[in-house]
mmCIF file of C-alpha atoms in Angstrom:
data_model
loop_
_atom_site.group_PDB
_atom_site.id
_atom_site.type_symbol
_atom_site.label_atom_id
_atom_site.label_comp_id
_atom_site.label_asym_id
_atom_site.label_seq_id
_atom_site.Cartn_x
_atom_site.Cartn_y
_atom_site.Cartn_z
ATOM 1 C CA UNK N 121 48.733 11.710 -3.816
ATOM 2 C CA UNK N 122 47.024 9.158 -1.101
ATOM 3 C CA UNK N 123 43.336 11.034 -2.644
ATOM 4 C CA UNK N 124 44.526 10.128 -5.528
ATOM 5 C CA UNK N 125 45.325 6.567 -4.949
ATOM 6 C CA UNK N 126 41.893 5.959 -2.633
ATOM 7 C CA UNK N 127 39.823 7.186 -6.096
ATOM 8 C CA UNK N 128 41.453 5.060 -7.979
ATOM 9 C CA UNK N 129 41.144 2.163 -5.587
ATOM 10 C CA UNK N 130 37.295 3.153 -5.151
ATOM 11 C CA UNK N 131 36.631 3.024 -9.180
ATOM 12 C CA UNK N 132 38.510 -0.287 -8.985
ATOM 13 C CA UNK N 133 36.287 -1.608 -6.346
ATOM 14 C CA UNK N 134 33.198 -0.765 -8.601
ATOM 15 C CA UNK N 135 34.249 -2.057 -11.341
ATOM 16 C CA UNK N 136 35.165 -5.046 -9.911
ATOM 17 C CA UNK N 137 31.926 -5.752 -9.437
ATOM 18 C CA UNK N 138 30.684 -6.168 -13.064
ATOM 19 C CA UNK N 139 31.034 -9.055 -14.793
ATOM 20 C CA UNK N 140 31.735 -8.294 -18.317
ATOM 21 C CA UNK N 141 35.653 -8.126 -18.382
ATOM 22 C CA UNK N 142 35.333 -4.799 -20.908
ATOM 23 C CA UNK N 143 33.119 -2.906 -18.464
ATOM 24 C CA UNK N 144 35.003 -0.196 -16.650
ATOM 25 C CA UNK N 145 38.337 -0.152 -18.728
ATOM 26 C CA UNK N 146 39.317 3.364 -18.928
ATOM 27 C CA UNK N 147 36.755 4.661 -16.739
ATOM 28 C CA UNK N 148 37.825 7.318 -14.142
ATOM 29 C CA UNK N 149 35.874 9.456 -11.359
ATOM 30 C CA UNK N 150 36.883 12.924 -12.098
ATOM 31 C CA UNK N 151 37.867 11.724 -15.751
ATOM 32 C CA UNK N 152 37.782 15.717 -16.909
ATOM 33 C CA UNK N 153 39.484 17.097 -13.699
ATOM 34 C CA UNK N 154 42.401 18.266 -15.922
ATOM 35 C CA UNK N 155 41.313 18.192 -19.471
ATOM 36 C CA UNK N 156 37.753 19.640 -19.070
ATOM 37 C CA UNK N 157 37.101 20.464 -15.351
ATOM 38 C CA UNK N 158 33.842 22.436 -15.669
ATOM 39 C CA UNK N 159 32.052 19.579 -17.793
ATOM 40 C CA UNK N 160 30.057 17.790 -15.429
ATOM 41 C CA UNK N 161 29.203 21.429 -13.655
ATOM 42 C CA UNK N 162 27.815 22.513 -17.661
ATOM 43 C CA UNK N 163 25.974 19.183 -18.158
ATOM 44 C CA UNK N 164 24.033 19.403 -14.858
ATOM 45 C CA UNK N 165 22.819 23.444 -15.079
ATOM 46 C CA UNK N 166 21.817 22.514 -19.355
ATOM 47 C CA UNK N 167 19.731 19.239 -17.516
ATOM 48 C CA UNK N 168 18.301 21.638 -14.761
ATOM 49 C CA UNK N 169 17.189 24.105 -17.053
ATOM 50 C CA UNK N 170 14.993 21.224 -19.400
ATOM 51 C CA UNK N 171 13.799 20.007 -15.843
ATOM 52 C CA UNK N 172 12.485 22.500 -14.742
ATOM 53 C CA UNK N 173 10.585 23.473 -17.515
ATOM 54 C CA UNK N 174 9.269 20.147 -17.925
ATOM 55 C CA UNK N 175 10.100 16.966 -16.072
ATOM 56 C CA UNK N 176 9.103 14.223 -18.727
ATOM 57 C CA UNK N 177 12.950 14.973 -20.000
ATOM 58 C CA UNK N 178 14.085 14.574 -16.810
ATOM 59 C CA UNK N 179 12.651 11.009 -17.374
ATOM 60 C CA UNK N 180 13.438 10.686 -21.126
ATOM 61 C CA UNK N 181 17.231 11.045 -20.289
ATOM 62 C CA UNK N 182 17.157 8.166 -17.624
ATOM 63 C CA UNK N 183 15.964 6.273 -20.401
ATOM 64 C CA UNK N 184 18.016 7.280 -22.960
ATOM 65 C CA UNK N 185 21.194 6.216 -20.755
ATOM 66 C CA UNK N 186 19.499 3.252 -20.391
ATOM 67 C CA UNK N 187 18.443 2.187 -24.373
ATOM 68 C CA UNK N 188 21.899 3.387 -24.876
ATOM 69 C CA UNK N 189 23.902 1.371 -22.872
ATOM 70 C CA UNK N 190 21.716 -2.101 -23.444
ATOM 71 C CA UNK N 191 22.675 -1.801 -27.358
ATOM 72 C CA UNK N 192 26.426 -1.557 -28.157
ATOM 73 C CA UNK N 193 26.963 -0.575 -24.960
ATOM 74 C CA UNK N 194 27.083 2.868 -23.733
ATOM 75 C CA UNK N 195 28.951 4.434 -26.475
ATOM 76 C CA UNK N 196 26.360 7.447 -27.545
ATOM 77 C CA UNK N 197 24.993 5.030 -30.906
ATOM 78 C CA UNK N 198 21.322 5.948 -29.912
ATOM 79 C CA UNK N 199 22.075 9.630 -30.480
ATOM 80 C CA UNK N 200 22.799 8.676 -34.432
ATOM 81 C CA UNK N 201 20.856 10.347 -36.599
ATOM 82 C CA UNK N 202 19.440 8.899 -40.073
ATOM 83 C CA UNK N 203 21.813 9.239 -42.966
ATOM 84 C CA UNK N 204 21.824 8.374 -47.076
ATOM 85 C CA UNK N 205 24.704 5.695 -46.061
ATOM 86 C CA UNK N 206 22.801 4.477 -42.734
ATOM 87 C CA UNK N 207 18.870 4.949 -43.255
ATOM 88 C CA UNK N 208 17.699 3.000 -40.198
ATOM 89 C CA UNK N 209 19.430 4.381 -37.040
ATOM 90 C CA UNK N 210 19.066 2.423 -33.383
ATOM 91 C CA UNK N 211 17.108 5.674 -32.992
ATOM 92 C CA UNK N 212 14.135 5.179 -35.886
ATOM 93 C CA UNK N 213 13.588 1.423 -34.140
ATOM 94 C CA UNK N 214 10.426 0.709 -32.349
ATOM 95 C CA UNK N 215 11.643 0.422 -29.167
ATOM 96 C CA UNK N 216 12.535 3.893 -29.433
ATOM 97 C CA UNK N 217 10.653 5.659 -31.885
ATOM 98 C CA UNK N 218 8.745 7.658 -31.229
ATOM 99 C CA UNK N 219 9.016 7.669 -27.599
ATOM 100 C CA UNK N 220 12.548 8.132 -26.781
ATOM 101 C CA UNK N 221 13.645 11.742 -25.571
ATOM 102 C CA UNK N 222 16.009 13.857 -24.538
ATOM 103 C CA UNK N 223 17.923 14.357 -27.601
ATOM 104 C CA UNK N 224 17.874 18.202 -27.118
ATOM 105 C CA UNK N 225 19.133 18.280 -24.014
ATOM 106 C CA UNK N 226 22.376 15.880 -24.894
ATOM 107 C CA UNK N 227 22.489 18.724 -28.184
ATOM 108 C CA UNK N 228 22.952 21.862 -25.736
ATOM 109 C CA UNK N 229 24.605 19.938 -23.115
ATOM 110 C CA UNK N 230 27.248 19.056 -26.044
ATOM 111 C CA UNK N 231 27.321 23.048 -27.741
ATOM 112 C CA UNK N 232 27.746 24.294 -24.140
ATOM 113 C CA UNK N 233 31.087 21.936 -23.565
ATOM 114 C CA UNK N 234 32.617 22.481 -26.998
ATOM 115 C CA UNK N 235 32.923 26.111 -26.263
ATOM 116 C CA UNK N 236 34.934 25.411 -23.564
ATOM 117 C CA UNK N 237 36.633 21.916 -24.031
ATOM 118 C CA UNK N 238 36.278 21.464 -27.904
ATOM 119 C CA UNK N 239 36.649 17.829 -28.888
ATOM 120 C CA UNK N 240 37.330 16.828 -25.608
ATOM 121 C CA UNK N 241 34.112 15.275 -24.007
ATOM 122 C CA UNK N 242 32.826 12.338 -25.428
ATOM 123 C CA UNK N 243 28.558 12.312 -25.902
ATOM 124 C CA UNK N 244 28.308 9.523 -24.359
ATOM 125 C CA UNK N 245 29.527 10.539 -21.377
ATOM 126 C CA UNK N 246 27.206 13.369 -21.668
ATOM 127 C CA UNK N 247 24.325 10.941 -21.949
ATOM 128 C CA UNK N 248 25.349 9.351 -18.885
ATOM 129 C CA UNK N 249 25.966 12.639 -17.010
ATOM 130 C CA UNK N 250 22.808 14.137 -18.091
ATOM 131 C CA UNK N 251 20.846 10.683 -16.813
ATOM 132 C CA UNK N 252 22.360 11.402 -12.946
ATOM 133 C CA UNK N 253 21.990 15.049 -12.978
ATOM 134 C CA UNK N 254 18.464 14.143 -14.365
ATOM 135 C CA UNK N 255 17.924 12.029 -11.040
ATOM 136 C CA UNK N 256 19.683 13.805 -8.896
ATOM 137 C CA UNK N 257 16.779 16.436 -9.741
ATOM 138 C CA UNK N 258 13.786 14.382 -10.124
ATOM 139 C CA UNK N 259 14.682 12.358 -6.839
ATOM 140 C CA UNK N 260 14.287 15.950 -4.480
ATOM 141 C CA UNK N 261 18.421 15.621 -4.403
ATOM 142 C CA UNK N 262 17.823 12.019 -2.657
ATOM 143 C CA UNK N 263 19.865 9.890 -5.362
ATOM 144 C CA UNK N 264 23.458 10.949 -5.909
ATOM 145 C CA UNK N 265 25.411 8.815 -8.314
ATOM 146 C CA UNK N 266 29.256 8.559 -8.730
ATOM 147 C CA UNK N 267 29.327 8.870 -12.593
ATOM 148 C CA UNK N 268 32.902 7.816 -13.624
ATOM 149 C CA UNK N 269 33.861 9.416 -17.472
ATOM 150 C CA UNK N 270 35.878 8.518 -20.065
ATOM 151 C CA UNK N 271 33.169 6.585 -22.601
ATOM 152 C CA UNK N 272 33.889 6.630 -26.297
ATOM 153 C CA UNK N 273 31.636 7.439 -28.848
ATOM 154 C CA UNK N 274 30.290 4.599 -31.308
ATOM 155 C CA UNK N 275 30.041 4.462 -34.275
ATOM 156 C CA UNK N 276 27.770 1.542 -35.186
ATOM 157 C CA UNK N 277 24.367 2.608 -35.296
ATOM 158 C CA UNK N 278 21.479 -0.095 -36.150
ATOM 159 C CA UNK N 279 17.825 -0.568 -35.681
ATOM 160 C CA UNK N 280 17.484 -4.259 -35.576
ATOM 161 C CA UNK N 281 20.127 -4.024 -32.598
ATOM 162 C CA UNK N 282 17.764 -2.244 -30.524
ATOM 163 C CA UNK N 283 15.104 -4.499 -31.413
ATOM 164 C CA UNK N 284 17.847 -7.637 -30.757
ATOM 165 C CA UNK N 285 19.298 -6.141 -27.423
ATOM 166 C CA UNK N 286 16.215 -4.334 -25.662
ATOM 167 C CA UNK N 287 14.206 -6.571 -23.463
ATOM 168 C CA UNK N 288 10.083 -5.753 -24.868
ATOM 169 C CA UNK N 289 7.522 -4.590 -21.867
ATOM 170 C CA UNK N 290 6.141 -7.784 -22.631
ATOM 171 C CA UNK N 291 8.958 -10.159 -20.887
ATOM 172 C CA UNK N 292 8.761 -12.265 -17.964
ATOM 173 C CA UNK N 293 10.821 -12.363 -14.912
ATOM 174 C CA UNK N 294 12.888 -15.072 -16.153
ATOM 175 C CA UNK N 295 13.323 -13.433 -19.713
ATOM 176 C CA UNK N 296 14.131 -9.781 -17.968
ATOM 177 C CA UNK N 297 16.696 -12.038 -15.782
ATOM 178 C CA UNK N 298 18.299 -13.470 -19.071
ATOM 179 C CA UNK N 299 18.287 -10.375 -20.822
ATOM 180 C CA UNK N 300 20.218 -8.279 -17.605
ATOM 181 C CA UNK N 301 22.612 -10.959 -17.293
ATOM 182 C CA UNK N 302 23.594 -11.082 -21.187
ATOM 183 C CA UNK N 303 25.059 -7.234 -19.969
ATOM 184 C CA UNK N 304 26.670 -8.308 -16.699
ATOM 185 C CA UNK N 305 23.486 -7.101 -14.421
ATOM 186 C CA UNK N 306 22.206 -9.635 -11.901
ATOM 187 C CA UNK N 307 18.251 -9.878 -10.930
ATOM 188 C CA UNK N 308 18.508 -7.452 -7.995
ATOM 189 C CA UNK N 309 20.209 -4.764 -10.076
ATOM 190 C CA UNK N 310 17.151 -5.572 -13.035
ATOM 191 C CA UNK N 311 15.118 -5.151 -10.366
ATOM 192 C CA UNK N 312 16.479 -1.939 -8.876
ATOM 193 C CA UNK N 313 17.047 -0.550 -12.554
ATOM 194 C CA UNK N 314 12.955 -1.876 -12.858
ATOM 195 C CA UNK N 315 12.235 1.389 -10.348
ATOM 196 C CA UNK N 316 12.921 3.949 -13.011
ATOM 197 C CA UNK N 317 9.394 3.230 -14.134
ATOM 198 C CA UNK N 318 8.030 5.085 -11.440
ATOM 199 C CA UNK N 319 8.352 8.257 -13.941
ATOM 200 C CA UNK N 320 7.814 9.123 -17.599
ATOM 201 C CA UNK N 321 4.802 8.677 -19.334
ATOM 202 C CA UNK N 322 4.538 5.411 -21.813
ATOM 203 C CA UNK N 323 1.936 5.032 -25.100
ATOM 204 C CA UNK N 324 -1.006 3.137 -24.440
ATOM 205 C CA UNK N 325 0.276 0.240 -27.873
ATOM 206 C CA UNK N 326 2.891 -0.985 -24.649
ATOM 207 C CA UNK N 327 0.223 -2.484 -22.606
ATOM 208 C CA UNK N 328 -3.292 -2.312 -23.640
ATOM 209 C CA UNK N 329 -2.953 -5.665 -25.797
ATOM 210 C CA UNK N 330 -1.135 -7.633 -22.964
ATOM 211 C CA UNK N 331 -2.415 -5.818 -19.710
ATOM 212 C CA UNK N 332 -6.276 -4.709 -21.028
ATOM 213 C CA UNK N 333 -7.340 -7.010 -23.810
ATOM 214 C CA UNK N 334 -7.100 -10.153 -22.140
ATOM 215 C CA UNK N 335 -7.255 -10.900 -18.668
ATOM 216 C CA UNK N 336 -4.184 -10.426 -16.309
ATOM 217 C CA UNK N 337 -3.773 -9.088 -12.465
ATOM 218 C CA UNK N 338 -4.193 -5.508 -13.339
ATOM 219 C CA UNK N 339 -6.212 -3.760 -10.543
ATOM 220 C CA UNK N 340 -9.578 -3.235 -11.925
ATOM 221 C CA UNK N 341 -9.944 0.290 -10.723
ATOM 222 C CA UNK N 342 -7.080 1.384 -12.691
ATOM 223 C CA UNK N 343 -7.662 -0.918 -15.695
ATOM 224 C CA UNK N 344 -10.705 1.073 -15.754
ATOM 225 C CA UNK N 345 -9.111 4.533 -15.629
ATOM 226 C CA UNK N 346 -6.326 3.539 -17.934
ATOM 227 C CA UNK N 347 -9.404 2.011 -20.521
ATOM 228 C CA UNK N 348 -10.915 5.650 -20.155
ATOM 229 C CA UNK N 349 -7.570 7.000 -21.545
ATOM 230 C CA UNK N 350 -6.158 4.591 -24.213
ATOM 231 C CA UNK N 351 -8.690 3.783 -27.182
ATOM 232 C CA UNK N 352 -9.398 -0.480 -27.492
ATOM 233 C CA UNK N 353 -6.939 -0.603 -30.658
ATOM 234 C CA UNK N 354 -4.529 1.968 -30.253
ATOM 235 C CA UNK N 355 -2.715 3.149 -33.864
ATOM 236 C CA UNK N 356 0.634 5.446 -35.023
ATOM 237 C CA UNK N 357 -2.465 7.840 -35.603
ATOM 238 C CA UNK N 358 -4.733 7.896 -32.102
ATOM 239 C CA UNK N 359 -2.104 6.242 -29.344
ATOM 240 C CA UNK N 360 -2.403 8.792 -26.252
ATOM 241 C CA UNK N 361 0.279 8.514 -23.391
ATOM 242 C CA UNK N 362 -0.756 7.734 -19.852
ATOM 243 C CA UNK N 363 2.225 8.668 -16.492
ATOM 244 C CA UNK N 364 4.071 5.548 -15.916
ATOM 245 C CA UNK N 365 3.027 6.402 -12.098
ATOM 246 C CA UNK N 366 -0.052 7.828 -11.567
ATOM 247 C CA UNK N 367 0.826 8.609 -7.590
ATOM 248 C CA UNK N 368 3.852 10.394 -8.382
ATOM 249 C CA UNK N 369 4.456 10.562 -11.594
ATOM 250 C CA UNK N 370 7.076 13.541 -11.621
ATOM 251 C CA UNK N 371 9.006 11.917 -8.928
ATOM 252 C CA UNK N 372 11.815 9.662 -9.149
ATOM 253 C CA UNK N 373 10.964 7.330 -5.997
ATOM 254 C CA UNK N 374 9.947 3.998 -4.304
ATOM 255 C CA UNK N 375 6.613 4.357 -5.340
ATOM 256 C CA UNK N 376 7.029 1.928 -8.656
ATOM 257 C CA UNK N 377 6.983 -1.081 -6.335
ATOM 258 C CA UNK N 378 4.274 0.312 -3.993
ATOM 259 C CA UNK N 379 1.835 0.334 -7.187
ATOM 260 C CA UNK N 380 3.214 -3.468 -8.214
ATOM 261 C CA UNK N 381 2.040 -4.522 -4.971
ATOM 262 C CA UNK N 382 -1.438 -2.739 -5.524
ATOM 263 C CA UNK N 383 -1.137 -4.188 -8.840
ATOM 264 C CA UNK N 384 -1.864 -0.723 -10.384
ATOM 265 C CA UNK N 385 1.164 -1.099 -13.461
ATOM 266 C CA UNK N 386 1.622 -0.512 -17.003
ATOM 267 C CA UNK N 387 3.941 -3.697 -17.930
ATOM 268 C CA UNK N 388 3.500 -7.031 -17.773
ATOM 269 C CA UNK N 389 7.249 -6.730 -17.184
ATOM 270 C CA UNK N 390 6.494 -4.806 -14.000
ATOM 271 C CA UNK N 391 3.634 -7.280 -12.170
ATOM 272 C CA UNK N 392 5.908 -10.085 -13.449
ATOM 273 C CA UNK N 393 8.598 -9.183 -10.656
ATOM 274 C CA UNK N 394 5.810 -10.613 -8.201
ATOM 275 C CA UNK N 395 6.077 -14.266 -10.021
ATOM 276 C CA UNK N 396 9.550 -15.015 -8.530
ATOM 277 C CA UNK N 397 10.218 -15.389 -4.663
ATOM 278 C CA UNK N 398 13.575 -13.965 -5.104
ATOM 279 C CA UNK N 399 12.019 -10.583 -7.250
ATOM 280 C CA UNK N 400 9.316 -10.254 -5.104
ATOM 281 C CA UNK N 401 11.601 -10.098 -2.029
ATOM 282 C CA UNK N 402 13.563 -7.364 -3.874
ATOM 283 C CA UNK N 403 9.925 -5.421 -4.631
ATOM 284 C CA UNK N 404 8.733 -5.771 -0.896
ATOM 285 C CA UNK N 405 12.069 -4.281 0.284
ATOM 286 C CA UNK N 406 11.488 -1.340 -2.102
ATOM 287 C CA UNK N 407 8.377 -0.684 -1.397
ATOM 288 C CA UNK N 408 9.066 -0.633 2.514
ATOM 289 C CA UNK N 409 12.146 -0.147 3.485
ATOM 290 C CA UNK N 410 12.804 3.916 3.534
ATOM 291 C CA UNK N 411 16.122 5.003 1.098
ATOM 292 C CA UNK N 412 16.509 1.477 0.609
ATOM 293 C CA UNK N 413 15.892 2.186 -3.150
ATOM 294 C CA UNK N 414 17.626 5.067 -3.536
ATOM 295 C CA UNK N 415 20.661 4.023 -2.665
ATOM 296 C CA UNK N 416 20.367 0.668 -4.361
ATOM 297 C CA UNK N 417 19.466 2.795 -7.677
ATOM 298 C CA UNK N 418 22.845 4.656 -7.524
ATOM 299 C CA UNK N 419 25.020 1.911 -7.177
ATOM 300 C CA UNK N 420 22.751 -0.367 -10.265
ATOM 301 C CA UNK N 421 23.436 2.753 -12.639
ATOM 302 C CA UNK N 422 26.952 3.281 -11.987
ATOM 303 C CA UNK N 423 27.357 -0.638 -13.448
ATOM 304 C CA UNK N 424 24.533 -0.125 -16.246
ATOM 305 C CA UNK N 425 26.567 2.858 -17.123
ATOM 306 C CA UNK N 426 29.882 0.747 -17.765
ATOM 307 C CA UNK N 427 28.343 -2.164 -20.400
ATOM 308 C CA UNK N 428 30.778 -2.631 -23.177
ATOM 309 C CA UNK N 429 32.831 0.600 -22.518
ATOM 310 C CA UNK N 430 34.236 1.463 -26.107
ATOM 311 C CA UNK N 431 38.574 2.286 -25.805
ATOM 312 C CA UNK N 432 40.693 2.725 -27.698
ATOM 313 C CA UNK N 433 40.247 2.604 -31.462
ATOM 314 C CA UNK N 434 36.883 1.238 -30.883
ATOM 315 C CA UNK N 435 35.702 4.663 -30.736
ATOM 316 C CA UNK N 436 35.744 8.657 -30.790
ATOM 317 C CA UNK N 437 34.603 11.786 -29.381
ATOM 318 C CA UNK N 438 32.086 13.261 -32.273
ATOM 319 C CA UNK N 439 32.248 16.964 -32.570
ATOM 320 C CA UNK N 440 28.043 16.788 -33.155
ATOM 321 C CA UNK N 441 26.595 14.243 -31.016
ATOM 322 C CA UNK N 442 24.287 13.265 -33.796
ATOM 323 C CA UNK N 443 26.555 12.378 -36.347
ATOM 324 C CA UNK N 444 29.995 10.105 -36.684
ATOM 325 C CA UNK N 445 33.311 12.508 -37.212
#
């Protein structure tokens, strides 16, 4: 009983810490202990397996929590597939098409817990399990997140939302600022959430118009190299992909705000968190201070992962993660 009451009490404590008042409600560590108590175990081996045949999903999923979560709130509505009634999923938008992954793993992760727990586990608590197993393993077991469960499943799907609701690579520090706190995420956890750039791979048509067309702080070396990759104009038909991190680019590490210091990033949105004193502080700590980020990383996604929590008869628990019940 007193375990009991010290995990609730601990949940409490980090939810208290969000600002939007519907974050959190309903959400429990050890949400499936009774009703599905192998889920989290099935999630992590289906997310292993991708992994380790290629790491790119590894990165795809920590990105798919992520363009989840920012539209509608975490609630599984990027997983929506097209349909005759609903054409133009959050899915088919720009933002996310065609870049976004990890779709497949979410799929088998889902098939794998409906033979055990059928119509039990929510997808987008799947999503959000898969993006911590995902950097549990891509961090060398260094970041270990407290993923608390019980998400509902949307079922609102739209593109212009993702357009409306994801902040471009193209913002500035005070625009990324605005968009975090819109979601209850101060500039340290934007910041800290920033990091997850230092994997994945991104199309040159996100940064050669604002980063290698015209002049900006890019590190010539690199502008060079990246020039050598991406073609002047890129197009849907000839726009190659370049690693996000060129140093490490398969781990999930501090090494994101090493290169912003060298100046060797994609994003205007990344060299922009050296135009405020307050950002910068938050890179040079990053960048210096060993585990610092890590840590920092595991606490930011636990709140990320708790935007506009659907209860209730706000949502459901699909039986296919891709389409509404």
């Amino acid at each position: 009983m007193a375990a009991a009451t010290s995990m609730k009490v601990a949940v409490a404590v980090a939810c208290a810490v969000v600002v939007l008042a519907t974050a959190c409600q309903g959400l429990e560590l050890g949400y499936y202990k009774y009703s599905c108590p192998r889920v989290e175990a099935i999630v992590r081996d289906e997310v292993k397996k991708f992994i380790y045949k290629d790491a790119g999903v590894g990165a795809g999923l920590i990105r798919l929590v992520f363009h989840d979560c920012f539209v509608q709130g975490c609630d599984g509505s990027v997983l929506l597939d097209p349909t005759p009634a609903n054409p133009n999923p959050e899915k088919l938008s720009p933002p996310n098409f065609p870049s976004l992954r990890g779709f497949e793993v979410i799929d088998a992760a889902k098939d794998a817990v409906e033979k055990v727990c059928p119509g039990v586990v929510s997808c987008a608590d799947i999503v959000a399990f898969a993006a911590r197993d995902a950097a549990y393993f891509l961090s060398r077991f260094r970041v270990k997140i407290n993923v608390p469960g019980g998400r509902l499943d949307g079922r609102r799907s739209v593109d212009s939302d993702a357009l409306a609701s994801l902040p471009p690579p193209s913002f500035n520090v005070n625009q990324l600022i605005s968009a975090f706190a819109s979601k209850g995420l101060d500039a340290e956890d934007m910041v800290i959430l920033s990091g997850a750039h230092t994997i994945g791979r991104s199309h040159c048509s996100s940064f050669v118009s604002d980063r290698l067309a015209v002049p900006s702080d890019i590190n010539g070396g690199f502008a060079n190299f990246l020039r050598s990759r991406c073609p002047a104009n890129p197009t849907s038909a000839n726009d190659p992909t370049v690693n996000q991190d060129i140093v490490t680019p398969n781990a999930l590490d501090n090494q994101y705000y090493k290169n912003i210091i060298a100046h060797k990033v994609l994003f205007a949105s990344d060299t922009t968190l050296l135009t405020s004193p307050t950002t910068a502080k938050i890179v040079a700590e990053n960048a210096n201070i060993p585990g610092w980020w890590e840590d920092k990383f595991a606490k930011a996604f636990v709140k990320m992962a708790a935007i506009e929590v659907k209860t209730g008869y706000q949502g459901e628990i699909r039986r296919k993660c891709r389409v509404v019940n």
